XYZ file of C-alpha atoms in Angstrom:
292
model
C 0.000 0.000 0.000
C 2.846 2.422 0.725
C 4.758 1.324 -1.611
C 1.678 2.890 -3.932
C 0.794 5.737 -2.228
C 4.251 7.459 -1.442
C 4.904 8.403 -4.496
C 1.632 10.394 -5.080
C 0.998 12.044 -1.565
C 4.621 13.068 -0.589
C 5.542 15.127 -3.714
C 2.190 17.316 -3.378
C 2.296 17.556 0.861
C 6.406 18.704 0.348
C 5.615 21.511 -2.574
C 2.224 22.835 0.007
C 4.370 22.708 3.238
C 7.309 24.919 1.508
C 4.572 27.565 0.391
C 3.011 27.308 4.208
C 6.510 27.093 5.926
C 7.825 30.269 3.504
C 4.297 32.003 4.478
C 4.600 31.560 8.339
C 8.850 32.331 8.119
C 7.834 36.000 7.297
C 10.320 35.255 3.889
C 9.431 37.661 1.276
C 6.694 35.928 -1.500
C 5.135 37.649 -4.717
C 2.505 35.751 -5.079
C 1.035 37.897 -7.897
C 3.744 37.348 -9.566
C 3.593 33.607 -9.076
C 0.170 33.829 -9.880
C 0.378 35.342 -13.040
C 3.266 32.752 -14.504
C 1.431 29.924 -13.761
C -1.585 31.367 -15.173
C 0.149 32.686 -18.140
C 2.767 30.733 -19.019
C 2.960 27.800 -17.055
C -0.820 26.168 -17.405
C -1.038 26.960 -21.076
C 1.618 24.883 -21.985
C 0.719 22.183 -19.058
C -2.707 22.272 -21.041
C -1.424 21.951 -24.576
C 0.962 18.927 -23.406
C -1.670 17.295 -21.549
C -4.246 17.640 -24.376
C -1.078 15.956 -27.283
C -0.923 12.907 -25.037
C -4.683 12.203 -25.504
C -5.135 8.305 -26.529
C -8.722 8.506 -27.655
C -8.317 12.102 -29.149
C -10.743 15.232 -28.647
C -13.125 12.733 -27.436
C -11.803 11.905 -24.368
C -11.268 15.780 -23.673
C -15.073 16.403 -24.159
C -15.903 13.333 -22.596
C -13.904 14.801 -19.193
C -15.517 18.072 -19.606
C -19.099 17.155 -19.656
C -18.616 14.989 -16.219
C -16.913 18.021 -14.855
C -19.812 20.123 -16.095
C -22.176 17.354 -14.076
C -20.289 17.262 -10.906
C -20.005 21.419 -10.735
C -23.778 21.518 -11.595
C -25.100 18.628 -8.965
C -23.252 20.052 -6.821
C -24.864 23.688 -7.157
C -28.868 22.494 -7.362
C -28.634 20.401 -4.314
C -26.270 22.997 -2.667
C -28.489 25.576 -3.304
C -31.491 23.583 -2.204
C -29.956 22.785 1.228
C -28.634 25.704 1.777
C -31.967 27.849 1.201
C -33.761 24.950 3.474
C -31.585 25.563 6.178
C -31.591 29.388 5.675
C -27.790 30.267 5.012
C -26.973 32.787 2.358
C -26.977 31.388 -0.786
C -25.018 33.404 -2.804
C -22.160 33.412 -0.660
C -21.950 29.569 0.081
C -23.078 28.275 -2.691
C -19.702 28.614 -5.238
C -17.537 26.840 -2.143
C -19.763 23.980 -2.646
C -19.922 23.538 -6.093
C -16.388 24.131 -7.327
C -13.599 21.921 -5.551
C -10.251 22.367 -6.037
C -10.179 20.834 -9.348
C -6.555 22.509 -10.724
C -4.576 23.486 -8.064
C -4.835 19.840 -6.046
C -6.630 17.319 -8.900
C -4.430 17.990 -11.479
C -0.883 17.247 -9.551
C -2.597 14.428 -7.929
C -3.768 12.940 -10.794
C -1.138 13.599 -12.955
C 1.524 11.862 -10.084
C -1.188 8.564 -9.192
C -2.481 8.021 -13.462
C 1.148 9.400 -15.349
C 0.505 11.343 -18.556
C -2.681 9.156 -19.360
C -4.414 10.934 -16.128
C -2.772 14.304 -17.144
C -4.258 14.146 -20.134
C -7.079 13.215 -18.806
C -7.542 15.752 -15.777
C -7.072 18.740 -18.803
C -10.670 18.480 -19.284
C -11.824 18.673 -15.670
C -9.615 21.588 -15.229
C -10.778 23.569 -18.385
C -14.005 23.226 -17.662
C -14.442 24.219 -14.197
C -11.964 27.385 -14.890
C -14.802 28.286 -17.700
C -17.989 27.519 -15.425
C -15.963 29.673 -12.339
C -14.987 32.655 -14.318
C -18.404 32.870 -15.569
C -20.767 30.806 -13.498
C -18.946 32.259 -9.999
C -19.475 35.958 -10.708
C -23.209 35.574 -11.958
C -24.002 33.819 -8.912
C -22.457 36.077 -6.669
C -21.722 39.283 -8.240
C -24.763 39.137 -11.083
C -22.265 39.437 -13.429
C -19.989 37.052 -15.719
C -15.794 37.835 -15.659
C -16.251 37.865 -19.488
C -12.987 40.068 -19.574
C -11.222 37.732 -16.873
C -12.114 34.364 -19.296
C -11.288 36.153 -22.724
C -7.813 37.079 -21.328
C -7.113 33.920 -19.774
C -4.253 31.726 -22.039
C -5.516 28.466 -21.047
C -8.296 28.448 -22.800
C -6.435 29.588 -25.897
C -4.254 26.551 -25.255
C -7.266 24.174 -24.783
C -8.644 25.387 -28.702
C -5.045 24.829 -29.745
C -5.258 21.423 -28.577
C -8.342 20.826 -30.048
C -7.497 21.724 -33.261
C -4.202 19.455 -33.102
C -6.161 16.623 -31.792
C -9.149 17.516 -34.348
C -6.590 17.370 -37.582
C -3.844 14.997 -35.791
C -1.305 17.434 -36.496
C 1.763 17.502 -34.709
C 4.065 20.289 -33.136
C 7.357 20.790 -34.068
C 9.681 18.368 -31.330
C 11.733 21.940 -30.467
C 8.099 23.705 -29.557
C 7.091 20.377 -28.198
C 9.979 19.915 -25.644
C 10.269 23.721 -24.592
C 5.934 23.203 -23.788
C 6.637 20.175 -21.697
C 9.327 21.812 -20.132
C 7.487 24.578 -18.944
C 4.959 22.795 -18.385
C 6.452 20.749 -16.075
C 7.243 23.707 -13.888
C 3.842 24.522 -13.192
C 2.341 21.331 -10.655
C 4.828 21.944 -7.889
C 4.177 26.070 -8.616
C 0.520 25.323 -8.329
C 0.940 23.747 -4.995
C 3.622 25.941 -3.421
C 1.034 28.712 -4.208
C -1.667 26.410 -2.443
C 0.566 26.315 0.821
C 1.328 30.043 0.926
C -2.791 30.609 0.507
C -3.707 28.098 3.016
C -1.002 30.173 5.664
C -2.905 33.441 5.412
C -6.297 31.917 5.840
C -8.235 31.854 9.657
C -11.365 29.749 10.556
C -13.516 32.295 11.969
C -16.347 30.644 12.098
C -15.583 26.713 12.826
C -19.688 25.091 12.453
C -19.925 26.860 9.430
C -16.570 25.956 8.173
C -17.676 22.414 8.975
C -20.851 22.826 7.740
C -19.560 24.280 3.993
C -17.032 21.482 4.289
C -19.470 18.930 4.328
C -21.311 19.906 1.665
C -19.011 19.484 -0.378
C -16.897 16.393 -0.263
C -20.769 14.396 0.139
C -22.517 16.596 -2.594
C -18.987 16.100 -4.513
C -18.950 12.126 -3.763
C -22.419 11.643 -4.574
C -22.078 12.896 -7.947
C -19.157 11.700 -8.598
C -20.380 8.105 -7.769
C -23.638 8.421 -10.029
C -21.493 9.489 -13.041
C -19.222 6.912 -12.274
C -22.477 4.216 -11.996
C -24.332 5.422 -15.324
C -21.526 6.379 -17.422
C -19.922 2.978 -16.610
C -16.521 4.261 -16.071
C -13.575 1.720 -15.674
C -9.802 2.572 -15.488
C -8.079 6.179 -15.368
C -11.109 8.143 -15.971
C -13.048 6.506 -13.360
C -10.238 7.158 -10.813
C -9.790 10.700 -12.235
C -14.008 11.046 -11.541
C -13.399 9.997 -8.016
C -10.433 12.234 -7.275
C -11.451 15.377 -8.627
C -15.136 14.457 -7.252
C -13.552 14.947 -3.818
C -11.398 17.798 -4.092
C -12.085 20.107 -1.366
C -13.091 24.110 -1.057
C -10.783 25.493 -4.352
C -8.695 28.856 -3.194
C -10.348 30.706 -5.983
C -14.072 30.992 -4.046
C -11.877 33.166 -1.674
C -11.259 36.070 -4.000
C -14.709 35.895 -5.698
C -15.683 36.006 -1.951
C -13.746 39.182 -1.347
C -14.018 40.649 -4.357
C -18.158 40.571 -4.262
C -18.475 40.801 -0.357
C -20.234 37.482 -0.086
C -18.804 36.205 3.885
C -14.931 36.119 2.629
C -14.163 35.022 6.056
C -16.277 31.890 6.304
C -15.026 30.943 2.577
C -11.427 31.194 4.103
C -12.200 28.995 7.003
C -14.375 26.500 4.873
C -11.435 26.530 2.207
C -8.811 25.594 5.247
C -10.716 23.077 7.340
C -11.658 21.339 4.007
C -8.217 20.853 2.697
C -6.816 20.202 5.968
C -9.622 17.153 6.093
C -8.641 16.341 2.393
C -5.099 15.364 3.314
C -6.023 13.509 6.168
C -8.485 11.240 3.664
C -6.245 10.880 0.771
C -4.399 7.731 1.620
C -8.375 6.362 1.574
C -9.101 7.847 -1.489
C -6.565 7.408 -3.134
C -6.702 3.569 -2.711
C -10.170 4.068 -3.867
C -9.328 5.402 -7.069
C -6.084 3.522 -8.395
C -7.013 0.557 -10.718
């Protein structure tokens, strides 16, 4: 069991803890700057050389996406529905339950437990819930789509470029292909370092409804995760892949929406800490769970 599991948990828990450890050591961090390569440079060509190492071609990318777009939107009917039953603001807890940390955490995990086949895989999850987040998020909470925030986003510019290559099965040129993988491959343990210096500057200030967001989402997550896994029949990498990014917990983004619209940043920040904080405790289980 170790034996499987070491080699997936301890390279994501050693790139978070430097990013909390630098946080809490006062060091200096840009983490705008940071930011902005990954999102910028680093994910569009992690995109691109996930979507070239697609087996089953542009099928298996749209394939991903629509179960992402399933376990984003179960997530938000039933959220909303429980939420407005138990009279909690919908608005403002709705996005931590429906969008787990699909990029940031799914797509190293995946990537280190499935190899490039999961990588490849994972693209679509991550694609899609950046689209539904940028434009879903804001509606829901601000009444307004980040239209200007999607268009200017690379990734999905690198998504229609790997569409197109996987559409005509053209291939890049092996100088352009290395220098994308190699840049590329810089962006995972970015991704998480960034993670860990988030997860320092965040406070539970409210613990029940920390809990209470928290649990919403890994069993509104699971759930749907399990019923796409049941009716779609999935075997293999993608079912694992389903199961993973099913359970990811609170993703760091729902804390700037939060902030940026007003909608109870503070419980966001706690729900976002205590969720992760339970999501590295389960892992071993899950993980098990998921490998073939």
């Amino acid at each position: 069991m170790y034996t499987q599991l070491l080699p997936i948990i301890v390279p994501v828990l050693a790139c978070v803890m430097v990013g909390y450890v630098w946080a809490r050591s006062g060091s200096p961090f840009n983490r705008e700057f940071l930011t902005r390569v990954v999102m910028n440079v680093g994910a569009p060509c992690l995109v691109l050389d996930g979507m070239t190492s697609l087996s089953a071609g542009p099928t298996e990318f749209y394939r991903s996406a629509m179960i992402a777009v399933w376990l984003i939107g179960a997530c938000f009917v039933t959220g909303a529905l429980i939420l407005r039953a138990a009279k909690q603001p919908v608005r403002s807890y709705v996005p931590a339950v429906m969008f787990g940390n699909m990029g940031n955490l799914g797509v190293p995990l995946c990537a280190f437990a499935f190899g490039d086949e999961g990588l490849g895989v994972v693209i679509g999850f991550y694609i899609a819930a950046s689209v539904i987040q940028f434009v879903i998020g804001p509606m829901i909470q601000g009444r307004q789509a980040a239209w200007r925030t999607l268009l200017t986003t690379p990734i999905i510019y690198a998504a229609l470029l790997g569409l197109l290559l996987l559409q005509t099965e053209a291939e890049i040129p092996l100088a352009l292909a290395n220098t994308v993988e190699l840049i590329g491959g810089m962006t995972l343990p970015l991704m998480l370092i960034a993670m860990g210096y988030s997860l320092a500057m965040f406070k539970v200030s409210r613990i029940n409804t920390a809990i209470g967001i928290t649990a919403l989402r890994f069993s509104l997550g699971l759930m749907a995760g399990l019923l796409a896994i049941e009716f779609l029949e999935l075997e293999g990498v993608l079912r694992g892949v389903v199961l993973i990014e099913a359970c990811m917990p609170v993703a760091v983004f729902n804390f700037l929406f939060a902030a940026r619209y007003d909608r109870a940043p503070e419980d966001v920040a706690g729900a976002i800490l205590v969720s992760t904080v339970l999501s590295f405790i389960s892992l071993p289980w899950l993980l098990l769970w998921a490998l073939p």
